[in-house]
mmCIF file of C-alpha atoms in Angstrom:
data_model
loop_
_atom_site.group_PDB
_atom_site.id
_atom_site.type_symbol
_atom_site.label_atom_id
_atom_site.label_comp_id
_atom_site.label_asym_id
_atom_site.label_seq_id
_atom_site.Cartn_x
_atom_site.Cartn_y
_atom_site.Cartn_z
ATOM 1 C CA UNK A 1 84.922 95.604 97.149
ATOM 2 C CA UNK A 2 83.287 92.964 95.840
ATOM 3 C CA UNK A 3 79.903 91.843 95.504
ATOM 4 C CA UNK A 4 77.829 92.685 98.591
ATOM 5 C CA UNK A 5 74.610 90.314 99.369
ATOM 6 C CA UNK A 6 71.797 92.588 99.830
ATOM 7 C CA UNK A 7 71.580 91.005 103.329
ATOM 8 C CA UNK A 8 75.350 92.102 103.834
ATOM 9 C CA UNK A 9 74.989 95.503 102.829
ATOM 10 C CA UNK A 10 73.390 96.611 106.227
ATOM 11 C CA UNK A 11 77.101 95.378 107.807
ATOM 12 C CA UNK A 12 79.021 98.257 105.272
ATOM 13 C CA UNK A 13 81.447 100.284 106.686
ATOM 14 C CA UNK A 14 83.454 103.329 105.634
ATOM 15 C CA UNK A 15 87.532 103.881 106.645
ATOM 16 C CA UNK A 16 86.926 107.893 107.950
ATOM 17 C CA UNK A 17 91.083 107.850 107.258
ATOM 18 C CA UNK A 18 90.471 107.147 103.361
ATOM 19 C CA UNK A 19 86.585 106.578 102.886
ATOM 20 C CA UNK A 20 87.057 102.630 101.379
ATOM 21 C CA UNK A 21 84.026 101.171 101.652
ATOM 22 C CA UNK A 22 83.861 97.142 102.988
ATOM 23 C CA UNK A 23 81.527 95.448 105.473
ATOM 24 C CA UNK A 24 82.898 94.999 108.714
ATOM 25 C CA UNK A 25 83.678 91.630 108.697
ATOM 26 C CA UNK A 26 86.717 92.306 105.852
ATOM 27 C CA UNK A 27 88.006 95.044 107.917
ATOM 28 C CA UNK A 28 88.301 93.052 110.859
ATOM 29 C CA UNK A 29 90.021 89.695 108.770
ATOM 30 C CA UNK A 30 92.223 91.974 106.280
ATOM 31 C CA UNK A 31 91.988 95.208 108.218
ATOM 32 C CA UNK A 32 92.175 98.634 105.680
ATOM 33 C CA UNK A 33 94.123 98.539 102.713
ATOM 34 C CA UNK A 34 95.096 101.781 102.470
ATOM 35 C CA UNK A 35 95.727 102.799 106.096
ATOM 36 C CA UNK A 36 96.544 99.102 107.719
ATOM 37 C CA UNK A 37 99.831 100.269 108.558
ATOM 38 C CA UNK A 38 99.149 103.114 110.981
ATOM 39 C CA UNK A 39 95.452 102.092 112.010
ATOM 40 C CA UNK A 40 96.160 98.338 112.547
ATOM 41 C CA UNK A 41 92.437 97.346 112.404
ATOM 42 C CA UNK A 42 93.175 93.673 110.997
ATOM 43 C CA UNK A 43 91.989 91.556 114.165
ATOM 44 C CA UNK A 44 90.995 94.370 116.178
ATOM 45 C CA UNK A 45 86.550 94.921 115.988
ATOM 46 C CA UNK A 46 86.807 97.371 118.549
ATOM 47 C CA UNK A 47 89.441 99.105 116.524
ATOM 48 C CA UNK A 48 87.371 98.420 113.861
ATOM 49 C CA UNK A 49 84.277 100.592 115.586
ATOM 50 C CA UNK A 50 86.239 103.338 116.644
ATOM 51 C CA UNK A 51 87.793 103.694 113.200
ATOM 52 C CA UNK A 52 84.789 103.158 110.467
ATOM 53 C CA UNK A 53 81.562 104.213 110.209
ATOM 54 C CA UNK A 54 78.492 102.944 109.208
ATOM 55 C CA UNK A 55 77.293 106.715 108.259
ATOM 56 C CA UNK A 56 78.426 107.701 104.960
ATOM 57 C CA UNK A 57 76.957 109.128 101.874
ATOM 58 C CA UNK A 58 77.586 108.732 97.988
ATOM 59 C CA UNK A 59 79.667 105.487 96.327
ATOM 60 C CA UNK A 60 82.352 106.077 93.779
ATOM 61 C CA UNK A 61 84.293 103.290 92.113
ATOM 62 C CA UNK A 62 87.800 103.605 91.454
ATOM 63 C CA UNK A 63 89.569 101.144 89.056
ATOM 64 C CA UNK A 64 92.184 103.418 88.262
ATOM 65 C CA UNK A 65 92.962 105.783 91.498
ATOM 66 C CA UNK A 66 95.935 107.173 89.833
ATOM 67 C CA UNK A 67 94.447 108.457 86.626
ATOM 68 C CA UNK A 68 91.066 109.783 87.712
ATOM 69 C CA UNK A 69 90.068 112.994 88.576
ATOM 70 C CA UNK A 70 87.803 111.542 90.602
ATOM 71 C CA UNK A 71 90.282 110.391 92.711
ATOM 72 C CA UNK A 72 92.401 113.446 93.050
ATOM 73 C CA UNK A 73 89.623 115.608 93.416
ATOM 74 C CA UNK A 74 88.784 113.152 96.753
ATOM 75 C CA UNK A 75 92.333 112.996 97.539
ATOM 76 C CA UNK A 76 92.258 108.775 96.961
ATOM 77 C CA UNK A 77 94.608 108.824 93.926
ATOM 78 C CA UNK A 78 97.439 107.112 96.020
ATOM 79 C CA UNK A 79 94.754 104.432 97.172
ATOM 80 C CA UNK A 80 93.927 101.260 95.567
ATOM 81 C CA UNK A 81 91.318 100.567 93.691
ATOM 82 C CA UNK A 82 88.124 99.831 94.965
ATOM 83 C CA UNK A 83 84.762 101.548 96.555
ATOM 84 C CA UNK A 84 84.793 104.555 98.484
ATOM 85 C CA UNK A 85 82.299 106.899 100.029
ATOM 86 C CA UNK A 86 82.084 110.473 99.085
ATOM 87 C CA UNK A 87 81.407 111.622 102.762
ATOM 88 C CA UNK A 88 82.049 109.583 105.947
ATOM 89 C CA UNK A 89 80.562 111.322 109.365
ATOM 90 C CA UNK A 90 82.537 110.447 112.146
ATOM 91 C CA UNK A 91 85.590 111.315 114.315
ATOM 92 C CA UNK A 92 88.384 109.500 115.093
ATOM 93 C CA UNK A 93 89.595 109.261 118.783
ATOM 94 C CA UNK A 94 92.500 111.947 119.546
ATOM 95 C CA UNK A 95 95.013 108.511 119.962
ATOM 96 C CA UNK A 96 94.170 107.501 116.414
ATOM 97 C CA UNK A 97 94.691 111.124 114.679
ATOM 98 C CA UNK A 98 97.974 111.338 117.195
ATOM 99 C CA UNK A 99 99.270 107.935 115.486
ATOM 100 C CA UNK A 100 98.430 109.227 111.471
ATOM 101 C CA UNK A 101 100.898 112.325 112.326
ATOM 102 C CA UNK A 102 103.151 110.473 113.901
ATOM 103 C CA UNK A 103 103.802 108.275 110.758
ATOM 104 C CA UNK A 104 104.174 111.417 109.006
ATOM 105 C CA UNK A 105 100.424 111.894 107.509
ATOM 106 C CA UNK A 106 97.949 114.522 108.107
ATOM 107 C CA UNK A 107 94.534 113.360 108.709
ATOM 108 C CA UNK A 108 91.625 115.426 106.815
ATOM 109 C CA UNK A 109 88.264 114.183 107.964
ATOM 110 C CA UNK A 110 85.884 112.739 105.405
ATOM 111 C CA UNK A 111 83.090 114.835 106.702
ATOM 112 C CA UNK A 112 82.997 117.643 104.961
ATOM 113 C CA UNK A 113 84.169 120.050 107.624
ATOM 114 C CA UNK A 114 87.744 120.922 106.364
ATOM 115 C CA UNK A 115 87.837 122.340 102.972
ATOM 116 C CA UNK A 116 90.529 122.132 100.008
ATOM 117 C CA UNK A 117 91.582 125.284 100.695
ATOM 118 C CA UNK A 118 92.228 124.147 104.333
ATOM 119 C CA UNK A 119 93.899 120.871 103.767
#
């Protein structure tokens, strides 16, 4: 992420599939780019609604997702680097979470209401 205009930051958004934080407007040029491939947000806004949320808590910066335990401990160390929310409130529509499995991930919502122990 880069550098957000305080008059910009109202427009933030967070990816409830991995929690990157952008504003809206990036999502909907470049899309998400962790989860592009199986959300397919890049020229979609309404896909870009259903899919992000402007309710999320907490900031962390990642320059390094691979070698922090930051990142592992949010389960982001195969992301890239960038700016991601701690906790994203949400849900995802039941055609979105249907698509993640069918590319062979497991969506674990950003919300807090699945624990480690559960994912």
């Amino acid at each position: 992420m880069s550098f957000v205009p305080g008059s910009q930051q109202r427009h933030l958004r967070a990816c409830m599939v991995c929690s990157i934080v952008q504003v809206q407007q990036r999502f909907i040029r470049e899309g998400c780019p962790n989860c592009e491939s199986f959300l397919g947000l890049q020229n979609h806004p309404d896909s870009v609604l259903e899919c992000t949320s402007q309710v999320f808590e907490g900031l962390i910066t990642l320059a390094d997702p691979s070698k922090s335990w930051v990142a592992r401990w949010q389960r982001l160390d195969g992301c890239v680097p960038g700016v991601y929310a701690v906790k994203v409130v949400g849900q995802l529509p039941e055609e979105v979470v249907q698509s993640i499995e069918d590319a062979g991930g497991r969506y674990v919502p950003r919300d807090g209401t699945v624990h480690d122990d559960d994912a």
